[in-house]
PDB file of C-alpha atoms in Angstrom:
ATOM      1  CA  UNK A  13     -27.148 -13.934 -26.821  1.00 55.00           C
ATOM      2  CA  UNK A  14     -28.217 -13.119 -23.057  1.00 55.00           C
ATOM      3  CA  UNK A  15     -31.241 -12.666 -21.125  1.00 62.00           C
ATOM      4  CA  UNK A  16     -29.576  -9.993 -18.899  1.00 56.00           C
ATOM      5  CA  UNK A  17     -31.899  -8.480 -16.530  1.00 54.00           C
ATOM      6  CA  UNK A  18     -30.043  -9.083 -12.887  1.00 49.00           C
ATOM      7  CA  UNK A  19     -26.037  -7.967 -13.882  1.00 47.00           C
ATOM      8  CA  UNK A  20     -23.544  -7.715 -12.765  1.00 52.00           C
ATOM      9  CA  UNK A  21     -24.071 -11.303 -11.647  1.00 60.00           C
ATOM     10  CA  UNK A  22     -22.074 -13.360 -13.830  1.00 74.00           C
ATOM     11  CA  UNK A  23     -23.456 -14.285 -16.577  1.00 83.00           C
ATOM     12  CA  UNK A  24     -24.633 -18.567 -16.742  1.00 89.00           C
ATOM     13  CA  UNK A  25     -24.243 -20.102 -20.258  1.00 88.00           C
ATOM     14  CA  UNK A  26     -26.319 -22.632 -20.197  1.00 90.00           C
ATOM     15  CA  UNK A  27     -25.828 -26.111 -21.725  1.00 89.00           C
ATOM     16  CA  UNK A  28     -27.652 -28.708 -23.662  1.00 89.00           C
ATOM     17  CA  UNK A  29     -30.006 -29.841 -20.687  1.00 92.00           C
ATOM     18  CA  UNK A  30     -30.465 -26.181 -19.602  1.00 93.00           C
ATOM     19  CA  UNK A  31     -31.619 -25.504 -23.083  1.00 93.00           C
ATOM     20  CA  UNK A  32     -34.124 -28.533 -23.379  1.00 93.00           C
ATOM     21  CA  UNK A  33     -35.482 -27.670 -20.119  1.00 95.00           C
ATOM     22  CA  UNK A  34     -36.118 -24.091 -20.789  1.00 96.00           C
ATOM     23  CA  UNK A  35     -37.179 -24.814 -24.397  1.00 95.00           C
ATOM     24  CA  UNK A  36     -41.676 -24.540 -23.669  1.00 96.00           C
ATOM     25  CA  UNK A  37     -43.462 -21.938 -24.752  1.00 96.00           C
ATOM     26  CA  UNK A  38     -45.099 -21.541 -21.724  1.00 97.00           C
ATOM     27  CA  UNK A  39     -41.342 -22.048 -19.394  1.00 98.00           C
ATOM     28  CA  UNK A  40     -40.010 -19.081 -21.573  1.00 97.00           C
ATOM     29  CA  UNK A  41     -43.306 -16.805 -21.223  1.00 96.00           C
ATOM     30  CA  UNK A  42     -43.456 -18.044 -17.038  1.00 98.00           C
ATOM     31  CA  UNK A  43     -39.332 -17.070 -17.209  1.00 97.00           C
ATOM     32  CA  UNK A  44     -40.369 -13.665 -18.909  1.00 96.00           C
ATOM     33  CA  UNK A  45     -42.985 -12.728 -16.658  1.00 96.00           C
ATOM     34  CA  UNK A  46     -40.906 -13.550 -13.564  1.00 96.00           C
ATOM     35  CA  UNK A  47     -38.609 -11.100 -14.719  1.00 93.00           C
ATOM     36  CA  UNK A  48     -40.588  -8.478 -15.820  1.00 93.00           C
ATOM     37  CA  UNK A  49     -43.063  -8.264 -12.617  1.00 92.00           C
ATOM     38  CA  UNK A  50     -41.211 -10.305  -9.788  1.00 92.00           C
ATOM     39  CA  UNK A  51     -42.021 -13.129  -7.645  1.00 94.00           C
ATOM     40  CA  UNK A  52     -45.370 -14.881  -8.223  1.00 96.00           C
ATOM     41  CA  UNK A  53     -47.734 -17.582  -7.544  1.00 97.00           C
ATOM     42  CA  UNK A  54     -48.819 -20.301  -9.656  1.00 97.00           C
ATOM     43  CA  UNK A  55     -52.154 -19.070  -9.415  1.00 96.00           C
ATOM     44  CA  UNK A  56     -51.076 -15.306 -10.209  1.00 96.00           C
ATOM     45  CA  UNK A  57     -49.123 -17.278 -13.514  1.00 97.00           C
ATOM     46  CA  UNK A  58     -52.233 -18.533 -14.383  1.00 98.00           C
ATOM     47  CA  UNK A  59     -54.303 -15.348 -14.555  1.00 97.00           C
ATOM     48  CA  UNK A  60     -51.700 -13.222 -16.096  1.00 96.00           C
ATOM     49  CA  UNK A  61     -50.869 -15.631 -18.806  1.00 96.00           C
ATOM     50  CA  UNK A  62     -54.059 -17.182 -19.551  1.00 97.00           C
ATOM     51  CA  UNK A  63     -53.253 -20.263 -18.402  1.00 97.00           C
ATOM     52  CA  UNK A  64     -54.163 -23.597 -15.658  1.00 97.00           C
ATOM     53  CA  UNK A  65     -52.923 -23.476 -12.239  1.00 97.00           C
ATOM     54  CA  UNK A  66     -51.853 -26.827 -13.152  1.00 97.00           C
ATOM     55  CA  UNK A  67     -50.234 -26.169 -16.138  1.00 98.00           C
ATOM     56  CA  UNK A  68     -47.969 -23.001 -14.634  1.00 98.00           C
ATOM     57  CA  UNK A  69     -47.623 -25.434 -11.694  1.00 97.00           C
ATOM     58  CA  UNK A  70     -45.813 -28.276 -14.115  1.00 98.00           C
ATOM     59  CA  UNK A  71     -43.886 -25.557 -15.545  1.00 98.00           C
ATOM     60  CA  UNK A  72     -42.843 -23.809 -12.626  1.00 98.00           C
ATOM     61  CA  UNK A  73     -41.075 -26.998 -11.099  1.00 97.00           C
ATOM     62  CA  UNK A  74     -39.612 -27.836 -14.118  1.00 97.00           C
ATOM     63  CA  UNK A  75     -38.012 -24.416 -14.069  1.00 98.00           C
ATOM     64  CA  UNK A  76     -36.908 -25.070 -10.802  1.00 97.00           C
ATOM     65  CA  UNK A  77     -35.353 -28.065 -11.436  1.00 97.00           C
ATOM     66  CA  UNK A  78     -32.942 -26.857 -14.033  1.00 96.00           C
ATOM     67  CA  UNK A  79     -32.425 -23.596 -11.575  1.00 96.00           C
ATOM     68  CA  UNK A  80     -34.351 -20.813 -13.766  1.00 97.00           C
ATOM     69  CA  UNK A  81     -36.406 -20.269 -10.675  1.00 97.00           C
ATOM     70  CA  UNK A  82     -36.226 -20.415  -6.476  1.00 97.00           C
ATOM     71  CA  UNK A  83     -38.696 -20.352  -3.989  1.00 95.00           C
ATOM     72  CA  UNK A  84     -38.932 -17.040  -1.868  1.00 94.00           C
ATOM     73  CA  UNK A  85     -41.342 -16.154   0.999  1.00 89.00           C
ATOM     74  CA  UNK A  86     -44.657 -14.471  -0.369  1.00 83.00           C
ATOM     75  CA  UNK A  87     -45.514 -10.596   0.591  1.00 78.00           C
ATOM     76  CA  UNK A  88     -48.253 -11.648   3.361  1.00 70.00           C
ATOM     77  CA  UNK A  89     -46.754 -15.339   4.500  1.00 66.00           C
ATOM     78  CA  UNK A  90     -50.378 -18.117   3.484  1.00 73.00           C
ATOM     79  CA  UNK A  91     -49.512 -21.569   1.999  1.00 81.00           C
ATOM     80  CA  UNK A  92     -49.245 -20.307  -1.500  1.00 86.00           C
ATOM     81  CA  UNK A  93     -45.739 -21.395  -2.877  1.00 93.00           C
ATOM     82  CA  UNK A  94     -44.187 -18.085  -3.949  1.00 96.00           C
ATOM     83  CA  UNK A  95     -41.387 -18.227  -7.469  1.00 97.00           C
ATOM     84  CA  UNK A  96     -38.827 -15.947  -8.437  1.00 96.00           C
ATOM     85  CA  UNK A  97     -36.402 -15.955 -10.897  1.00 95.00           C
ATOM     86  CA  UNK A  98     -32.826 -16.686  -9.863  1.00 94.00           C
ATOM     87  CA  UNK A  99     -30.352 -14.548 -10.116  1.00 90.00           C
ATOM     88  CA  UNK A 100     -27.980 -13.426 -12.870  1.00 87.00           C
ATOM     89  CA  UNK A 101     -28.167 -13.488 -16.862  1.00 88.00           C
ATOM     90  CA  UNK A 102     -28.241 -15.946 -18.868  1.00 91.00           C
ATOM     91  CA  UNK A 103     -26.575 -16.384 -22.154  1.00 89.00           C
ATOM     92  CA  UNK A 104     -27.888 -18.942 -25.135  1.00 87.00           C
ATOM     93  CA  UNK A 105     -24.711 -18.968 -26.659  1.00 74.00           C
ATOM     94  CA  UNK A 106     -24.141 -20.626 -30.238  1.00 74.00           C
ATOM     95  CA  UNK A 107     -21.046 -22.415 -29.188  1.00 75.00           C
ATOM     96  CA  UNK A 108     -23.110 -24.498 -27.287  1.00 71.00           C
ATOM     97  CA  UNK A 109     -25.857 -25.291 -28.857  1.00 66.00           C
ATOM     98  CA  UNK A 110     -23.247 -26.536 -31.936  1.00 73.00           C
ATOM     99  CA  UNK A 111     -21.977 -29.289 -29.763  1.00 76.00           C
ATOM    100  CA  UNK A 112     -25.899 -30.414 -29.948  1.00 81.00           C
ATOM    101  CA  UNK A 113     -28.103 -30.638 -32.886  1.00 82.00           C
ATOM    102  CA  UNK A 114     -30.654 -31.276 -30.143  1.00 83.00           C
ATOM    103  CA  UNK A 115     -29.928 -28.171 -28.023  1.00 87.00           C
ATOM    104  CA  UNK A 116     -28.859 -26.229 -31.258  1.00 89.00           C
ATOM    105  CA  UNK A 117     -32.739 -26.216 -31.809  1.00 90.00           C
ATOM    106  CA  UNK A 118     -33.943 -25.881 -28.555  1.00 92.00           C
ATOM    107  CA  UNK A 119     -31.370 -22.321 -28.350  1.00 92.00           C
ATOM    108  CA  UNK A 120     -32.916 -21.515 -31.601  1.00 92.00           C
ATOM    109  CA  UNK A 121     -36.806 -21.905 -30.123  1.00 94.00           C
ATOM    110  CA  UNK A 122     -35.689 -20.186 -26.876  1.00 95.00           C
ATOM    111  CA  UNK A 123     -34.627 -16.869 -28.904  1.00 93.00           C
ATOM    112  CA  UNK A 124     -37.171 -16.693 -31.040  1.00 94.00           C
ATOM    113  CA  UNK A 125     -39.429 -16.600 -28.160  1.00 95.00           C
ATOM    114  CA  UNK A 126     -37.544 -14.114 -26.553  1.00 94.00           C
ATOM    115  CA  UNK A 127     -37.499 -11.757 -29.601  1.00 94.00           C
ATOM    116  CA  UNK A 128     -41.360 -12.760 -30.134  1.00 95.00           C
ATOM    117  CA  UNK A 129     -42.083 -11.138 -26.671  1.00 93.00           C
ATOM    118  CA  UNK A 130     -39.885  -8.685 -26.480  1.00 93.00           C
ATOM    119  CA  UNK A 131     -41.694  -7.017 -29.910  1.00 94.00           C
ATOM    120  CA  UNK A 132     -44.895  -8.191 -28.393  1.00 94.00           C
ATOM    121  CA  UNK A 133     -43.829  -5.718 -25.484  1.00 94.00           C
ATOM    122  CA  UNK A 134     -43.124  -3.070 -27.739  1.00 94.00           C
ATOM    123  CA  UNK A 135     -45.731  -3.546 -29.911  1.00 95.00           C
ATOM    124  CA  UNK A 136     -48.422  -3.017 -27.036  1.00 93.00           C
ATOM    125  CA  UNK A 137     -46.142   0.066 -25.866  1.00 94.00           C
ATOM    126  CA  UNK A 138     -46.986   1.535 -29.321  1.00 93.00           C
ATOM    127  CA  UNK A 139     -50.432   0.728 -29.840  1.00 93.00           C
ATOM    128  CA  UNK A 140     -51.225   2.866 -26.362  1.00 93.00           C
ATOM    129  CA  UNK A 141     -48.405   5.485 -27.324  1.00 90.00           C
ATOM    130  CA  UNK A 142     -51.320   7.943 -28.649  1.00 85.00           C
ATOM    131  CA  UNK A 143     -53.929   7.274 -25.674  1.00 85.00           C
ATOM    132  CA  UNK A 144     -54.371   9.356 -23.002  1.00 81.00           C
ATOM    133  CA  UNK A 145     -56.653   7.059 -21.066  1.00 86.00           C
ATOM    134  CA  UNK A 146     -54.593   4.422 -21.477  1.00 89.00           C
ATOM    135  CA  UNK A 147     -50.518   6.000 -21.309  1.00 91.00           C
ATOM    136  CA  UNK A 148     -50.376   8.942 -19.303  1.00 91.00           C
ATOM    137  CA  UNK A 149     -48.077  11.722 -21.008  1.00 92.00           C
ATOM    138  CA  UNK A 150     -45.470  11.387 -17.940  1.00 93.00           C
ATOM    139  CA  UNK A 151     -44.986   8.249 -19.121  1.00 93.00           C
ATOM    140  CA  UNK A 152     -44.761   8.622 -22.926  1.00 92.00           C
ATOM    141  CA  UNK A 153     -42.838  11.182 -22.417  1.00 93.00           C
ATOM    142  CA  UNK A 154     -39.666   9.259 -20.507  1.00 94.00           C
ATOM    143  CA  UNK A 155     -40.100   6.785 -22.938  1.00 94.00           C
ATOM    144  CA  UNK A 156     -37.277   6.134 -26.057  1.00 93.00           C
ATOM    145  CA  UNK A 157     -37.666   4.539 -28.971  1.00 91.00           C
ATOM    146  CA  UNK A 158     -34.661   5.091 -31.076  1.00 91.00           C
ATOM    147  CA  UNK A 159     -32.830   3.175 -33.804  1.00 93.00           C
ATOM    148  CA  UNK A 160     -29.298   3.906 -35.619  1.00 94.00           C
ATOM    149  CA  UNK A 161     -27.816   2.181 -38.339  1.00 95.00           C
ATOM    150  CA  UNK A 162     -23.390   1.987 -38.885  1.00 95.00           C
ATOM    151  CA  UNK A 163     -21.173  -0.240 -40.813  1.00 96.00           C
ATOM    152  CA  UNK A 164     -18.528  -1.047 -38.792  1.00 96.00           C
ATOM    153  CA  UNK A 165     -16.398  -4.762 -38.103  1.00 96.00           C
ATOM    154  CA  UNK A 166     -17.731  -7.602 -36.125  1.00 95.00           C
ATOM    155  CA  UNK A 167     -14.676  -6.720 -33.544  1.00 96.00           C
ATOM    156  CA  UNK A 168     -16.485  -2.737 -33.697  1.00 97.00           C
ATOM    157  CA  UNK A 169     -19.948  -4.142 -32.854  1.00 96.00           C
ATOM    158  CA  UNK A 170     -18.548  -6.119 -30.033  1.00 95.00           C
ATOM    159  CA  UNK A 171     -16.835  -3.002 -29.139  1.00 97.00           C
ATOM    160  CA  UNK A 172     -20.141  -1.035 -29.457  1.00 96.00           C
ATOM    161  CA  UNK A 173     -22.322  -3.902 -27.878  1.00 94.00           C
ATOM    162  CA  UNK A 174     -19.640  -4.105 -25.377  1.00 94.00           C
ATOM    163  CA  UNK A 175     -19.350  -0.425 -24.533  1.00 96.00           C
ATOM    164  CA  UNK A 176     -23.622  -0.228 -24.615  1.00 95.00           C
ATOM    165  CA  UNK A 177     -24.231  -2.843 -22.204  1.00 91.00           C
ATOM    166  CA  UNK A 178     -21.533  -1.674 -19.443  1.00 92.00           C
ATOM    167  CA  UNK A 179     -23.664   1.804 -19.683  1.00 95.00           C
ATOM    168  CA  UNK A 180     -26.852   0.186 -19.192  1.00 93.00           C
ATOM    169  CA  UNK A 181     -25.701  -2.000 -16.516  1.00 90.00           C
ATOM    170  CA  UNK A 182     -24.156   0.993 -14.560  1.00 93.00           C
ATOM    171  CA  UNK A 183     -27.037   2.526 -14.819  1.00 95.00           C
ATOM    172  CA  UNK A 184     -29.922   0.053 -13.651  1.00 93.00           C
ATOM    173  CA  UNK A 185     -28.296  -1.436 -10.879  1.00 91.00           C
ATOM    174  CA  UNK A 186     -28.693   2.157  -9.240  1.00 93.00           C
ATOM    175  CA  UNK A 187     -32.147   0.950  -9.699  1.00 93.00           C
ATOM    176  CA  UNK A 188     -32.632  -2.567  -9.540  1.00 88.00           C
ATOM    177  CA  UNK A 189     -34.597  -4.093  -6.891  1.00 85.00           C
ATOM    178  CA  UNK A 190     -36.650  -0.645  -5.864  1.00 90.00           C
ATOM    179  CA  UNK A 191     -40.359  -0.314  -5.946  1.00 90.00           C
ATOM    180  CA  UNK A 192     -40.338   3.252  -5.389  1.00 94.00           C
ATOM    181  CA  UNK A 193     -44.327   5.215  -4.923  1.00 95.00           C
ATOM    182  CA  UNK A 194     -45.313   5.948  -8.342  1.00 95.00           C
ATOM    183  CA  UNK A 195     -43.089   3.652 -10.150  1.00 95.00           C
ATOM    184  CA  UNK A 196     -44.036   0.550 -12.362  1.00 94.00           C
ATOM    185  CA  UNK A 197     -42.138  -2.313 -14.389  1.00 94.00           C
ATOM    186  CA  UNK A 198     -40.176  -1.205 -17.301  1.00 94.00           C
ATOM    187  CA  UNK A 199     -38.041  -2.938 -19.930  1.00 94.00           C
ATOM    188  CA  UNK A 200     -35.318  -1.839 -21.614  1.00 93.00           C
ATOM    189  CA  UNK A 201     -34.537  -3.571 -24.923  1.00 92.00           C
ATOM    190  CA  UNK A 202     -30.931  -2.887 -26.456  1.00 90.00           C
ATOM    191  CA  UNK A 203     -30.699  -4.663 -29.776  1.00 90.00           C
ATOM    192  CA  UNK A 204     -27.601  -4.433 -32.222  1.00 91.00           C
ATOM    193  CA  UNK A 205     -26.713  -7.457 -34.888  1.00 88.00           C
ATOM    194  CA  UNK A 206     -25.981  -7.838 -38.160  1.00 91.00           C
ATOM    195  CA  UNK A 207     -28.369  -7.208 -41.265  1.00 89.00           C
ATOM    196  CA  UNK A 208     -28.313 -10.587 -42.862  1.00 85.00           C
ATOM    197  CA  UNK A 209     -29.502  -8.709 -46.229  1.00 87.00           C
ATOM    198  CA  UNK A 210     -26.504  -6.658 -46.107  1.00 87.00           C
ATOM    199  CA  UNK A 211     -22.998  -6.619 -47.964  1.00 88.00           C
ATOM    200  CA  UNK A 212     -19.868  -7.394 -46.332  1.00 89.00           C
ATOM    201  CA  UNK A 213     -17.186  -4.665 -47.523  1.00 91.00           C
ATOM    202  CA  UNK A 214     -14.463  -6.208 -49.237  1.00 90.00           C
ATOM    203  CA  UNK A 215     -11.150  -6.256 -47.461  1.00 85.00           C
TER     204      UNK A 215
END
């Protein structure tokens, strides 16, 4: 499963040490945030997320170290030590973390946390979806929140998955790395998986 928010780079599958290095609560949230609002400052980590400048500071280089983040020059030079993330998705993929009990629960941790914030995101979306002062109608108006439910074969949902993500990849790298007047950060969440309460149909 991939963190995919810079395709078409090629994707990194990371291995056992990758996934014990990203495996904090506080790596994955600093990872997130990277992603979602671009490059930042330990300082500016430590406001948005509630945190110690010397506790984002830790993480950050720790990040680093494992290549999750780079270094980049800040927006108005100063001695402040500006991160970004670096480049390309990243996939936690089960394979791996099989080889490893270790890094079989670190992969385990690491999604979790991803799904936690990623409904965390939505969930704030929703709770504002009704307020004026707080969601203009512009913007709940371009927004989507759609499900849809199939049976098909685990070759169909790759197919599907597959077919989903080349669409959504064509489409936001039209758009990726603008900061057009007007515009603000936006996720887009594509999630499609088996219900693990459901019946296989015989063969």
């Amino acid at each position: 499963m991939a963190d995919t928010p810079d395709s078409p780079t090629p994707i990194r599958t990371l291995g056992p040490e990758a996934l014990k290095g990203l495996a904090h609560p506080l790596r994955v949230e600093i990872y997130d945030a990277l992603s979602k609002f671009g490059p930042q400052t330990a300082t500016s980590l430590a406001s948005r997320l509630g945190e110690s400048t010397g506790s984002t500071s830790y993480h950050l280089r720790q990040l680093a170290r494992h290549n999750f983040i780079h270094q980049v020059d800040g927006p108005s030079g100063g001695r402040a030590k500006w991160w970004d993330r670096s480049p390309g998705a990243i996939d936690v993929s089960r394979h791996t973390a099989k080889e490893d009990p270790s890094a079989g629960a670190s992969a385990g941790f690491i999604l979790r946390e991803w799904t936690r914030n990623g409904t965390r995101a939505l969930e704030d979306f929703v709770d504002v979806l009704n307020s004026d002062d707080l969601l203009p109608d512009v913007w709940a108006d371009a927004a989507a929140v759609d499900t849809s439910n199939v049976h098909v074969t685990p070759a169909q949902l790759r197919e599907i998955n597959d077919r989903v993500h080349n669409t959504i990849d064509a489409i936001v790298t039209e758009f990726r790395g603008r900061n057009d007047p007007g515009s603000c950060p936006v996720q887009i969440q594509f999630k499609a998986f088996p219900l693990t309460d459901g019946e296989e149909t015989p063969s």
